[in-house]
mmCIF file of N, CA and C in Angstrom:
data_model
loop_
_atom_site.group_PDB
_atom_site.id
_atom_site.type_symbol
_atom_site.label_atom_id
_atom_site.label_comp_id
_atom_site.label_asym_id
_atom_site.label_seq_id
_atom_site.Cartn_x
_atom_site.Cartn_y
_atom_site.Cartn_z
ATOM 1 N N MET R 1 -29.268 1.517 -12.676
ATOM 2 C CA MET R 1 -29.182 0.132 -13.071
ATOM 3 C C MET R 1 -28.162 -0.624 -12.211
ATOM 4 N N ARG R 2 -27.001 -0.001 -11.985
ATOM 5 C CA ARG R 2 -25.988 -0.634 -11.146
ATOM 6 C C ARG R 2 -26.516 -0.862 -9.731
ATOM 7 N N PHE R 3 -27.273 0.109 -9.246
ATOM 8 C CA PHE R 3 -27.840 -0.007 -7.898
ATOM 9 C C PHE R 3 -28.769 -1.217 -7.811
ATOM 10 N N LEU R 4 -29.602 -1.408 -8.810
ATOM 11 C CA LEU R 4 -30.515 -2.560 -8.826
ATOM 12 C C LEU R 4 -29.735 -3.869 -8.875
ATOM 13 N N LEU R 5 -28.676 -3.913 -9.659
ATOM 14 C CA LEU R 5 -27.835 -5.094 -9.726
ATOM 15 C C LEU R 5 -27.190 -5.361 -8.369
ATOM 16 N N PHE R 6 -26.717 -4.305 -7.722
ATOM 17 C CA PHE R 6 -26.126 -4.443 -6.396
ATOM 18 C C PHE R 6 -27.134 -5.026 -5.397
ATOM 19 N N ILE R 7 -28.352 -4.510 -5.412
ATOM 20 C CA ILE R 7 -29.401 -4.995 -4.506
ATOM 21 C C ILE R 7 -29.693 -6.465 -4.783
ATOM 22 N N PHE R 8 -29.801 -6.836 -6.045
ATOM 23 C CA PHE R 8 -30.073 -8.229 -6.437
ATOM 24 C C PHE R 8 -28.976 -9.155 -5.919
ATOM 25 N N VAL R 9 -27.713 -8.788 -6.126
ATOM 26 C CA VAL R 9 -26.582 -9.596 -5.665
ATOM 27 C C VAL R 9 -26.574 -9.672 -4.139
ATOM 28 N N ALA R 10 -26.868 -8.585 -3.469
ATOM 29 C CA ALA R 10 -26.911 -8.573 -2.004
ATOM 30 C C ALA R 10 -27.992 -9.503 -1.479
ATOM 31 N N ILE R 11 -29.147 -9.500 -2.107
ATOM 32 C CA ILE R 11 -30.244 -10.382 -1.680
ATOM 33 C C ILE R 11 -29.855 -11.837 -1.892
ATOM 34 N N LEU R 12 -29.258 -12.153 -3.034
ATOM 35 C CA LEU R 12 -28.808 -13.525 -3.287
ATOM 36 C C LEU R 12 -27.770 -13.955 -2.269
ATOM 37 N N SER R 13 -26.876 -13.051 -1.939
ATOM 38 C CA SER R 13 -25.841 -13.355 -0.959
ATOM 39 C C SER R 13 -26.449 -13.632 0.412
ATOM 40 N N LEU R 14 -27.403 -12.844 0.810
ATOM 41 C CA LEU R 14 -28.063 -13.053 2.098
ATOM 42 C C LEU R 14 -28.828 -14.363 2.121
ATOM 43 N N GLN R 15 -29.454 -14.704 1.012
ATOM 44 C CA GLN R 15 -30.168 -15.976 0.949
ATOM 45 C C GLN R 15 -29.197 -17.132 1.086
ATOM 46 N N ALA R 16 -28.071 -17.068 0.417
ATOM 47 C CA ALA R 16 -27.077 -18.134 0.512
ATOM 48 C C ALA R 16 -26.559 -18.248 1.940
ATOM 49 N N LYS R 17 -26.325 -17.111 2.603
ATOM 50 C CA LYS R 17 -25.843 -17.131 3.983
ATOM 51 C C LYS R 17 -26.837 -17.827 4.911
ATOM 52 N N GLY R 18 -28.116 -17.758 4.577
ATOM 53 C CA GLY R 18 -29.138 -18.373 5.411
ATOM 54 C C GLY R 18 -29.227 -19.877 5.240
ATOM 55 N N LEU R 19 -28.731 -20.393 4.121
ATOM 56 C CA LEU R 19 -28.772 -21.829 3.893
ATOM 57 C C LEU R 19 -27.653 -22.518 4.664
ATOM 58 N N GLU R 20 -27.939 -23.689 5.153
ATOM 59 C CA GLU R 20 -26.931 -24.463 5.878
ATOM 60 C C GLU R 20 -25.862 -25.004 4.932
ATOM 61 N N VAL R 21 -26.314 -25.593 3.833
ATOM 62 C CA VAL R 21 -25.402 -26.195 2.861
ATOM 63 C C VAL R 21 -26.089 -26.155 1.498
ATOM 64 N N LYS R 22 -25.295 -25.985 0.458
ATOM 65 C CA LYS R 22 -25.861 -25.904 -0.889
ATOM 66 C C LYS R 22 -26.501 -27.243 -1.269
ATOM 67 N N PRO R 23 -27.724 -27.211 -1.760
ATOM 68 C CA PRO R 23 -28.382 -28.457 -2.179
ATOM 69 C C PRO R 23 -27.668 -29.088 -3.380
ATOM 70 N N VAL R 24 -27.814 -30.385 -3.525
ATOM 71 C CA VAL R 24 -27.267 -31.090 -4.679
ATOM 72 C C VAL R 24 -28.025 -30.626 -5.914
ATOM 73 N N ASP R 25 -27.286 -30.160 -6.915
ATOM 74 C CA ASP R 25 -27.926 -29.649 -8.122
ATOM 75 C C ASP R 25 -27.272 -30.171 -9.395
ATOM 76 N N ASN R 26 -26.678 -31.353 -9.316
ATOM 77 C CA ASN R 26 -26.007 -31.945 -10.461
ATOM 78 C C ASN R 26 -26.678 -33.272 -10.795
ATOM 79 N N GLU R 27 -27.281 -33.343 -11.962
ATOM 80 C CA GLU R 27 -28.051 -34.531 -12.341
ATOM 81 C C GLU R 27 -27.182 -35.774 -12.484
ATOM 82 N N LEU R 28 -25.969 -35.632 -12.998
ATOM 83 C CA LEU R 28 -25.082 -36.786 -13.146
ATOM 84 C C LEU R 28 -24.706 -37.355 -11.783
ATOM 85 N N TYR R 29 -24.397 -36.473 -10.833
ATOM 86 C CA TYR R 29 -24.090 -36.911 -9.469
ATOM 87 C C TYR R 29 -25.290 -37.639 -8.864
ATOM 88 N N LYS R 30 -26.459 -37.075 -9.032
ATOM 89 C CA LYS R 30 -27.673 -37.721 -8.509
ATOM 90 C C LYS R 30 -27.849 -39.105 -9.120
ATOM 91 N N LYS R 31 -27.651 -39.198 -10.433
ATOM 92 C CA LYS R 31 -27.848 -40.473 -11.136
ATOM 93 C C LYS R 31 -26.825 -41.524 -10.699
ATOM 94 N N GLU R 32 -25.569 -41.148 -10.633
ATOM 95 C CA GLU R 32 -24.502 -42.114 -10.365
ATOM 96 C C GLU R 32 -24.293 -42.395 -8.876
ATOM 97 N N CYS R 33 -24.595 -41.442 -8.033
ATOM 98 C CA CYS R 33 -24.270 -41.596 -6.607
ATOM 99 C C CYS R 33 -25.512 -41.715 -5.720
ATOM 100 N N ALA R 34 -26.481 -40.891 -5.981
ATOM 101 C CA ALA R 34 -27.643 -40.833 -5.085
ATOM 102 C C ALA R 34 -28.690 -41.901 -5.375
ATOM 103 N N THR R 35 -28.446 -42.767 -6.338
ATOM 104 C CA THR R 35 -29.386 -43.873 -6.553
ATOM 105 C C THR R 35 -29.062 -45.059 -5.651
ATOM 106 N N CYS R 36 -27.821 -45.126 -5.166
ATOM 107 C CA CYS R 36 -27.420 -46.234 -4.282
ATOM 108 C C CYS R 36 -27.411 -45.836 -2.806
ATOM 109 N N HIS R 37 -27.192 -44.578 -2.516
ATOM 110 C CA HIS R 37 -27.167 -44.079 -1.137
ATOM 111 C C HIS R 37 -27.576 -42.623 -1.147
ATOM 112 N N PHE R 38 -27.721 -42.053 0.014
ATOM 113 C CA PHE R 38 -28.050 -40.639 0.124
ATOM 114 C C PHE R 38 -26.992 -39.828 -0.610
ATOM 115 N N GLY R 39 -27.408 -38.927 -1.447
ATOM 116 C CA GLY R 39 -26.479 -38.073 -2.186
ATOM 117 C C GLY R 39 -26.042 -36.906 -1.325
ATOM 118 N N TYR R 40 -24.951 -37.104 -0.597
ATOM 119 C CA TYR R 40 -24.458 -36.058 0.305
ATOM 120 C C TYR R 40 -24.127 -34.791 -0.464
ATOM 121 N N GLN R 41 -24.504 -33.672 0.112
ATOM 122 C CA GLN R 41 -24.150 -32.401 -0.493
ATOM 123 C C GLN R 41 -22.632 -32.261 -0.482
ATOM 124 N N PRO R 42 -22.047 -31.823 -1.588
ATOM 125 C CA PRO R 42 -20.588 -31.690 -1.643
ATOM 126 C C PRO R 42 -20.024 -30.806 -0.541
ATOM 127 N N GLY R 43 -20.785 -29.829 -0.075
ATOM 128 C CA GLY R 43 -20.325 -28.921 0.971
ATOM 129 C C GLY R 43 -20.205 -29.548 2.342
ATOM 130 N N LEU R 44 -20.527 -30.842 2.466
ATOM 131 C CA LEU R 44 -20.402 -31.530 3.751
ATOM 132 C C LEU R 44 -19.026 -32.145 3.958
ATOM 133 N N MET R 45 -18.165 -32.099 2.926
ATOM 134 C CA MET R 45 -16.809 -32.643 3.045
ATOM 135 C C MET R 45 -15.830 -31.771 2.266
ATOM 136 N N PRO R 46 -14.552 -31.803 2.652
ATOM 137 C CA PRO R 46 -13.529 -31.011 1.957
ATOM 138 C C PRO R 46 -13.074 -31.683 0.656
ATOM 139 N N THR R 47 -12.344 -30.936 -0.143
ATOM 140 C CA THR R 47 -11.880 -31.434 -1.440
ATOM 141 C C THR R 47 -11.069 -32.721 -1.322
ATOM 142 N N GLN R 48 -10.166 -32.803 -0.335
ATOM 143 C CA GLN R 48 -9.316 -33.991 -0.205
ATOM 144 C C GLN R 48 -10.157 -35.252 0.014
ATOM 145 N N SER R 49 -11.242 -35.121 0.753
ATOM 146 C CA SER R 49 -12.122 -36.269 1.008
ATOM 147 C C SER R 49 -12.804 -36.716 -0.285
ATOM 148 N N TRP R 50 -13.310 -35.738 -1.045
ATOM 149 C CA TRP R 50 -13.971 -36.090 -2.313
ATOM 150 C C TRP R 50 -12.979 -36.702 -3.292
ATOM 151 N N GLU R 51 -11.757 -36.175 -3.336
ATOM 152 C CA GLU R 51 -10.737 -36.750 -4.220
ATOM 153 C C GLU R 51 -10.455 -38.193 -3.830
ATOM 154 N N PHE R 52 -10.302 -38.453 -2.535
ATOM 155 C CA PHE R 52 -10.045 -39.814 -2.059
ATOM 156 C C PHE R 52 -11.194 -40.751 -2.441
ATOM 157 N N ILE R 53 -12.407 -40.324 -2.189
ATOM 158 C CA ILE R 53 -13.576 -41.160 -2.476
ATOM 159 C C ILE R 53 -13.663 -41.479 -3.967
ATOM 160 N N MET R 54 -13.490 -40.472 -4.803
ATOM 161 C CA MET R 54 -13.624 -40.689 -6.243
ATOM 162 C C MET R 54 -12.469 -41.508 -6.821
ATOM 163 N N LYS R 55 -11.307 -41.491 -6.182
ATOM 164 C CA LYS R 55 -10.168 -42.305 -6.639
ATOM 165 C C LYS R 55 -10.298 -43.758 -6.191
ATOM 166 N N ASN R 56 -11.170 -44.016 -5.244
ATOM 167 C CA ASN R 56 -11.282 -45.347 -4.656
ATOM 168 C C ASN R 56 -12.666 -45.964 -4.832
ATOM 169 N N LEU R 57 -13.296 -45.704 -5.943
ATOM 170 C CA LEU R 57 -14.645 -46.231 -6.172
ATOM 171 C C LEU R 57 -14.668 -47.749 -6.363
ATOM 172 N N ALA R 58 -13.539 -48.358 -6.715
ATOM 173 C CA ALA R 58 -13.492 -49.820 -6.860
ATOM 174 C C ALA R 58 -13.728 -50.497 -5.509
ATOM 175 N N ASP R 59 -13.427 -49.783 -4.422
ATOM 176 C CA ASP R 59 -13.717 -50.281 -3.070
ATOM 177 C C ASP R 59 -14.392 -49.160 -2.297
ATOM 178 N N HIS R 60 -15.614 -48.863 -2.686
ATOM 179 C CA HIS R 60 -16.394 -47.774 -2.092
ATOM 180 C C HIS R 60 -17.128 -48.312 -0.876
ATOM 181 N N TYR R 61 -16.415 -48.318 0.260
ATOM 182 C CA TYR R 61 -16.967 -48.833 1.515
ATOM 183 C C TYR R 61 -17.451 -50.275 1.344
ATOM 184 N N GLY R 62 -16.613 -51.087 0.662
ATOM 185 C CA GLY R 62 -16.912 -52.506 0.501
ATOM 186 C C GLY R 62 -17.673 -52.860 -0.762
ATOM 187 N N THR R 63 -17.974 -51.879 -1.592
ATOM 188 C CA THR R 63 -18.725 -52.109 -2.824
ATOM 189 C C THR R 63 -17.948 -51.551 -4.016
ATOM 190 N N ASP R 64 -18.024 -52.246 -5.141
ATOM 191 C CA ASP R 64 -17.409 -51.728 -6.363
ATOM 192 C C ASP R 64 -18.387 -50.761 -7.012
ATOM 193 N N ALA R 65 -18.077 -49.478 -6.928
ATOM 194 C CA ALA R 65 -18.929 -48.436 -7.495
ATOM 195 C C ALA R 65 -18.225 -47.748 -8.662
ATOM 196 N N SER R 66 -17.357 -48.486 -9.340
ATOM 197 C CA SER R 66 -16.566 -47.919 -10.440
ATOM 198 C C SER R 66 -17.457 -47.310 -11.520
ATOM 199 N N ILE R 67 -16.973 -46.216 -12.077
ATOM 200 C CA ILE R 67 -17.639 -45.557 -13.200
ATOM 201 C C ILE R 67 -16.562 -45.223 -14.231
ATOM 202 N N ASP R 68 -16.975 -44.915 -15.455
ATOM 203 C CA ASP R 68 -15.988 -44.610 -16.485
ATOM 204 C C ASP R 68 -15.260 -43.301 -16.153
ATOM 205 N N ASP R 69 -14.081 -43.138 -16.752
ATOM 206 C CA ASP R 69 -13.212 -41.993 -16.446
ATOM 207 C C ASP R 69 -13.871 -40.644 -16.714
ATOM 208 N N GLU R 70 -14.598 -40.530 -17.805
ATOM 209 C CA GLU R 70 -15.231 -39.260 -18.149
ATOM 210 C C GLU R 70 -16.287 -38.882 -17.112
ATOM 211 N N THR R 71 -17.088 -39.856 -16.703
ATOM 212 C CA THR R 71 -18.116 -39.612 -15.684
ATOM 213 C C THR R 71 -17.457 -39.259 -14.358
ATOM 214 N N ASN R 72 -16.390 -39.969 -14.022
ATOM 215 C CA ASN R 72 -15.666 -39.713 -12.776
ATOM 216 C C ASN R 72 -15.138 -38.281 -12.762
ATOM 217 N N LYS R 73 -14.515 -37.855 -13.844
ATOM 218 C CA LYS R 73 -13.955 -36.496 -13.920
ATOM 219 C C LYS R 73 -15.047 -35.442 -13.797
ATOM 220 N N SER R 74 -16.166 -35.699 -14.436
ATOM 221 C CA SER R 74 -17.272 -34.737 -14.391
ATOM 222 C C SER R 74 -17.841 -34.610 -12.976
ATOM 223 N N ILE R 75 -18.070 -35.739 -12.339
ATOM 224 C CA ILE R 75 -18.606 -35.717 -10.968
ATOM 225 C C ILE R 75 -17.585 -35.113 -10.016
ATOM 226 N N LEU R 76 -16.319 -35.505 -10.151
ATOM 227 C CA LEU R 76 -15.275 -34.963 -9.284
ATOM 228 C C LEU R 76 -15.171 -33.450 -9.436
ATOM 229 N N SER R 77 -15.257 -32.962 -10.632
ATOM 230 C CA SER R 77 -15.216 -31.518 -10.869
ATOM 231 C C SER R 77 -16.345 -30.818 -10.113
ATOM 232 N N TYR R 78 -17.538 -31.371 -10.188
ATOM 233 C CA TYR R 78 -18.692 -30.818 -9.452
ATOM 234 C C TYR R 78 -18.450 -30.864 -7.943
ATOM 235 N N LEU R 79 -17.968 -32.003 -7.449
ATOM 236 C CA LEU R 79 -17.740 -32.152 -6.006
ATOM 237 C C LEU R 79 -16.687 -31.163 -5.501
ATOM 238 N N LEU R 80 -15.597 -31.024 -6.242
ATOM 239 C CA LEU R 80 -14.523 -30.122 -5.816
ATOM 240 C C LEU R 80 -14.959 -28.662 -5.857
ATOM 241 N N ALA R 81 -15.704 -28.298 -6.874
ATOM 242 C CA ALA R 81 -16.167 -26.909 -6.989
ATOM 243 C C ALA R 81 -17.108 -26.531 -5.849
ATOM 244 N N ASN R 82 -17.771 -27.529 -5.267
ATOM 245 C CA ASN R 82 -18.767 -27.269 -4.225
ATOM 246 C C ASN R 82 -18.402 -27.855 -2.867
ATOM 247 N N ALA R 83 -17.157 -28.318 -2.719
ATOM 248 C CA ALA R 83 -16.688 -28.881 -1.453
ATOM 249 C C ALA R 83 -16.733 -27.816 -0.357
ATOM 250 N N SER R 84 -16.623 -28.246 0.887
ATOM 251 C CA SER R 84 -16.840 -27.332 2.012
ATOM 252 C C SER R 84 -16.019 -26.052 1.933
ATOM 253 N N GLN R 85 -14.729 -26.161 1.635
ATOM 254 C CA GLN R 85 -13.908 -24.940 1.635
ATOM 255 C C GLN R 85 -14.184 -24.047 0.428
ATOM 256 N N ASN R 86 -14.924 -24.556 -0.537
ATOM 257 C CA ASN R 86 -15.312 -23.744 -1.694
ATOM 258 C C ASN R 86 -16.762 -23.284 -1.595
ATOM 259 N N ALA R 87 -17.374 -23.528 -0.451
ATOM 260 C CA ALA R 87 -18.775 -23.146 -0.234
ATOM 261 C C ALA R 87 -18.918 -22.435 1.109
ATOM 262 N N MET R 88 -17.969 -21.567 1.393
ATOM 263 C CA MET R 88 -17.917 -20.907 2.703
ATOM 264 C C MET R 88 -19.072 -19.930 2.936
ATOM 265 N N ASN R 89 -19.833 -19.617 1.904
ATOM 266 C CA ASN R 89 -20.982 -18.733 2.098
ATOM 267 C C ASN R 89 -22.197 -19.506 2.621
ATOM 268 N N TYR R 90 -22.048 -20.809 2.821
ATOM 269 C CA TYR R 90 -23.092 -21.633 3.444
ATOM 270 C C TYR R 90 -22.653 -21.964 4.870
ATOM 271 N N LYS R 91 -23.556 -21.752 5.816
ATOM 272 C CA LYS R 91 -23.226 -21.867 7.245
ATOM 273 C C LYS R 91 -22.537 -23.179 7.611
ATOM 274 N N ARG R 92 -23.157 -24.294 7.252
ATOM 275 C CA ARG R 92 -22.609 -25.582 7.678
ATOM 276 C C ARG R 92 -21.288 -25.874 6.986
ATOM 277 N N SER R 93 -21.167 -25.549 5.724
ATOM 278 C CA SER R 93 -19.894 -25.764 5.020
ATOM 279 C C SER R 93 -18.771 -24.986 5.680
ATOM 280 N N ALA R 94 -19.054 -23.754 6.092
ATOM 281 C CA ALA R 94 -18.045 -22.944 6.778
ATOM 282 C C ALA R 94 -17.658 -23.578 8.114
ATOM 283 N N LYS R 95 -18.642 -24.060 8.866
ATOM 284 C CA LYS R 95 -18.354 -24.692 10.156
ATOM 285 C C LYS R 95 -17.565 -25.985 9.970
ATOM 286 N N ILE R 96 -17.913 -26.742 8.952
ATOM 287 C CA ILE R 96 -17.190 -27.980 8.655
ATOM 288 C C ILE R 96 -15.735 -27.661 8.347
ATOM 289 N N THR R 97 -15.516 -26.703 7.472
ATOM 290 C CA THR R 97 -14.154 -26.336 7.073
ATOM 291 C C THR R 97 -13.347 -25.853 8.274
ATOM 292 N N LYS R 98 -13.950 -25.061 9.115
ATOM 293 C CA LYS R 98 -13.250 -24.556 10.305
ATOM 294 C C LYS R 98 -12.925 -25.667 11.295
ATOM 295 N N SER R 99 -13.662 -26.782 11.246
ATOM 296 C CA SER R 99 -13.427 -27.879 12.196
ATOM 297 C C SER R 99 -12.302 -28.815 11.750
ATOM 298 N N LEU R 100 -11.863 -28.694 10.516
ATOM 299 C CA LEU R 100 -10.881 -29.631 9.971
ATOM 300 C C LEU R 100 -9.492 -29.396 10.537
ATOM 301 N N GLU R 101 -8.792 -30.487 10.781
ATOM 302 C CA GLU R 101 -7.415 -30.430 11.257
ATOM 303 C C GLU R 101 -6.489 -30.490 10.042
ATOM 304 N N ASN R 102 -5.509 -29.619 9.980
ATOM 305 C CA ASN R 102 -4.548 -29.630 8.867
ATOM 306 C C ASN R 102 -3.811 -30.963 8.815
ATOM 307 N N GLY R 103 -3.601 -31.454 7.605
ATOM 308 C CA GLY R 103 -2.820 -32.675 7.419
ATOM 309 C C GLY R 103 -3.580 -33.968 7.635
ATOM 310 N N VAL R 104 -4.886 -33.911 7.816
ATOM 311 C CA VAL R 104 -5.674 -35.122 8.032
ATOM 312 C C VAL R 104 -6.537 -35.385 6.799
ATOM 313 N N LEU R 105 -6.523 -36.634 6.346
ATOM 314 C CA LEU R 105 -7.402 -37.055 5.255
ATOM 315 C C LEU R 105 -8.631 -37.702 5.879
ATOM 316 N N TYR R 106 -9.755 -37.053 5.746
ATOM 317 C CA TYR R 106 -11.019 -37.577 6.251
ATOM 318 C C TYR R 106 -11.635 -38.433 5.145
ATOM 319 N N GLN R 107 -11.663 -39.749 5.353
ATOM 320 C CA GLN R 107 -12.100 -40.668 4.316
ATOM 321 C C GLN R 107 -13.603 -40.917 4.318
ATOM 322 N N SER R 108 -14.286 -40.378 5.290
ATOM 323 C CA SER R 108 -15.723 -40.585 5.405
ATOM 324 C C SER R 108 -16.348 -39.373 6.085
ATOM 325 N N ILE R 109 -17.605 -39.150 5.799
ATOM 326 C CA ILE R 109 -18.330 -38.049 6.442
ATOM 327 C C ILE R 109 -18.369 -38.243 7.957
ATOM 328 N N THR R 110 -18.324 -39.487 8.414
ATOM 329 C CA THR R 110 -18.380 -39.768 9.856
ATOM 330 C C THR R 110 -17.089 -39.401 10.582
ATOM 331 N N GLU R 111 -16.036 -39.077 9.844
ATOM 332 C CA GLU R 111 -14.763 -38.679 10.448
ATOM 333 C C GLU R 111 -14.627 -37.168 10.610
ATOM 334 N N ILE R 112 -15.468 -36.409 9.968
ATOM 335 C CA ILE R 112 -15.376 -34.955 9.995
ATOM 336 C C ILE R 112 -15.667 -34.453 11.419
ATOM 337 N N PRO R 113 -14.742 -33.698 12.018
ATOM 338 C CA PRO R 113 -14.934 -33.251 13.407
ATOM 339 C C PRO R 113 -16.277 -32.556 13.659
ATOM 340 N N TYR R 114 -16.716 -31.730 12.752
ATOM 341 C CA TYR R 114 -18.003 -31.046 12.939
ATOM 342 C C TYR R 114 -19.136 -32.057 13.059
ATOM 343 N N HIS R 115 -19.136 -33.071 12.195
ATOM 344 C CA HIS R 115 -20.203 -34.078 12.237
ATOM 345 C C HIS R 115 -20.140 -34.896 13.531
ATOM 346 N N ILE R 116 -18.944 -35.223 13.956
ATOM 347 C CA ILE R 116 -18.784 -35.968 15.209
ATOM 348 C C ILE R 116 -19.344 -35.150 16.376
ATOM 349 N N LYS R 117 -18.993 -33.864 16.419
ATOM 350 C CA LYS R 117 -19.481 -32.991 17.491
ATOM 351 C C LYS R 117 -21.000 -32.884 17.457
ATOM 352 N N LYS R 118 -21.581 -32.717 16.270
ATOM 353 C CA LYS R 118 -23.034 -32.566 16.153
ATOM 354 C C LYS R 118 -23.773 -33.856 16.497
ATOM 355 N N HIS R 119 -23.102 -34.998 16.400
ATOM 356 C CA HIS R 119 -23.731 -36.283 16.690
ATOM 357 C C HIS R 119 -23.130 -36.929 17.936
ATOM 358 N N LYS R 120 -22.642 -36.104 18.846
ATOM 359 C CA LYS R 120 -21.963 -36.637 20.044
ATOM 360 C C LYS R 120 -22.890 -37.429 20.954
ATOM 361 N N LYS R 121 -24.195 -37.279 20.799
ATOM 362 C CA LYS R 121 -25.131 -38.048 21.617
ATOM 363 C C LYS R 121 -25.155 -39.520 21.224
ATOM 364 N N ILE R 122 -24.633 -39.823 20.055
ATOM 365 C CA ILE R 122 -24.524 -41.222 19.650
ATOM 366 C C ILE R 122 -23.346 -41.789 20.428
ATOM 367 N N GLU R 123 -23.630 -42.750 21.298
ATOM 368 C CA GLU R 123 -22.608 -43.225 22.236
ATOM 369 C C GLU R 123 -21.386 -43.822 21.551
ATOM 370 N N ASN R 124 -21.590 -44.623 20.556
ATOM 371 C CA ASN R 124 -20.454 -45.273 19.925
ATOM 372 C C ASN R 124 -20.453 -44.936 18.439
ATOM 373 N N MET R 125 -19.696 -43.921 18.067
ATOM 374 C CA MET R 125 -19.659 -43.481 16.674
ATOM 375 C C MET R 125 -19.133 -44.583 15.755
ATOM 376 N N ASP R 126 -18.276 -45.464 16.276
ATOM 377 C CA ASP R 126 -17.744 -46.536 15.441
ATOM 378 C C ASP R 126 -18.868 -47.478 15.004
ATOM 379 N N ASP R 127 -19.760 -47.824 15.931
ATOM 380 C CA ASP R 127 -20.902 -48.673 15.570
ATOM 381 C C ASP R 127 -21.822 -47.934 14.613
ATOM 382 N N TYR R 128 -22.038 -46.662 14.871
ATOM 383 C CA TYR R 128 -22.873 -45.829 13.994
ATOM 384 C C TYR R 128 -22.277 -45.783 12.592
ATOM 385 N N ALA R 129 -20.979 -45.601 12.517
ATOM 386 C CA ALA R 129 -20.305 -45.507 11.226
ATOM 387 C C ALA R 129 -20.399 -46.824 10.465
ATOM 388 N N LYS R 130 -20.258 -47.952 11.171
ATOM 389 C CA LYS R 130 -20.341 -49.251 10.505
ATOM 390 C C LYS R 130 -21.719 -49.455 9.902
ATOM 391 N N ARG R 131 -22.743 -48.999 10.596
ATOM 392 C CA ARG R 131 -24.093 -49.099 10.044
ATOM 393 C C ARG R 131 -24.229 -48.183 8.837
ATOM 394 N N GLY R 132 -23.563 -47.020 8.895
ATOM 395 C CA GLY R 132 -23.677 -46.027 7.838
ATOM 396 C C GLY R 132 -22.788 -46.309 6.652
ATOM 397 N N GLN R 133 -21.584 -46.793 6.868
ATOM 398 C CA GLN R 133 -20.667 -47.077 5.770
ATOM 399 C C GLN R 133 -19.274 -47.475 6.261
ATOM 400 N N ASN R 134 -18.717 -46.728 7.190
ATOM 401 C CA ASN R 134 -17.282 -46.794 7.427
ATOM 402 C C ASN R 134 -16.976 -46.708 8.914
ATOM 403 N N SER R 135 -15.769 -47.061 9.302
ATOM 404 C CA SER R 135 -15.373 -46.883 10.688
ATOM 405 C C SER R 135 -14.547 -45.614 10.811
ATOM 406 N N ILE R 136 -14.517 -45.081 12.011
ATOM 407 C CA ILE R 136 -13.805 -43.823 12.226
ATOM 408 C C ILE R 136 -12.341 -44.091 12.498
ATOM 409 N N LYS R 137 -11.506 -43.560 11.623
ATOM 410 C CA LYS R 137 -10.069 -43.588 11.817
ATOM 411 C C LYS R 137 -9.522 -42.456 10.974
ATOM 412 N N LEU R 138 -8.635 -41.699 11.521
ATOM 413 C CA LEU R 138 -8.086 -40.550 10.802
ATOM 414 C C LEU R 138 -6.813 -40.971 10.073
ATOM 415 N N HIS R 139 -6.584 -40.383 8.944
ATOM 416 C CA HIS R 139 -5.451 -40.732 8.095
ATOM 417 C C HIS R 139 -4.653 -39.467 7.823
ATOM 418 N N ARG R 140 -3.425 -39.468 8.269
ATOM 419 C CA ARG R 140 -2.560 -38.306 8.082
ATOM 420 C C ARG R 140 -2.112 -38.219 6.626
ATOM 421 N N LEU R 141 -2.176 -37.026 6.080
ATOM 422 C CA LEU R 141 -1.649 -36.796 4.732
ATOM 423 C C LEU R 141 -0.151 -36.669 4.829
ATOM 424 N N SER R 142 0.565 -37.237 3.862
ATOM 425 C CA SER R 142 2.020 -37.108 3.924
ATOM 426 C C SER R 142 2.500 -35.978 3.066
#
């Protein structure tokens, strides 16, 4: 019986390793966030980025996206549990986490070094970011 359990866990682990990033699987997040814009998988950004975004919903890239405290806490909990450094068994999340510079607050997905590198063919990332949501500027954590 233990052997079968071991095989099952090993197969699940291998399947997770094959995925780039964990799919969004939280209905509240989909309802509150993915109805206005693409619901980014939490594994595409680190915990500090998600904390910053959820603390600043009153000015969410120029829009008031405020939600009640209970909903905010629930969504934030989901985002943090599945943020890039907590999803290292997914290829892209691991690469994203490894690309991060210590002490930098990435306020947008367009600031993440891995994403910048993967989209380097876009000549002007600042123009791209403005179309997408935000401009690229790094913010040092104190």
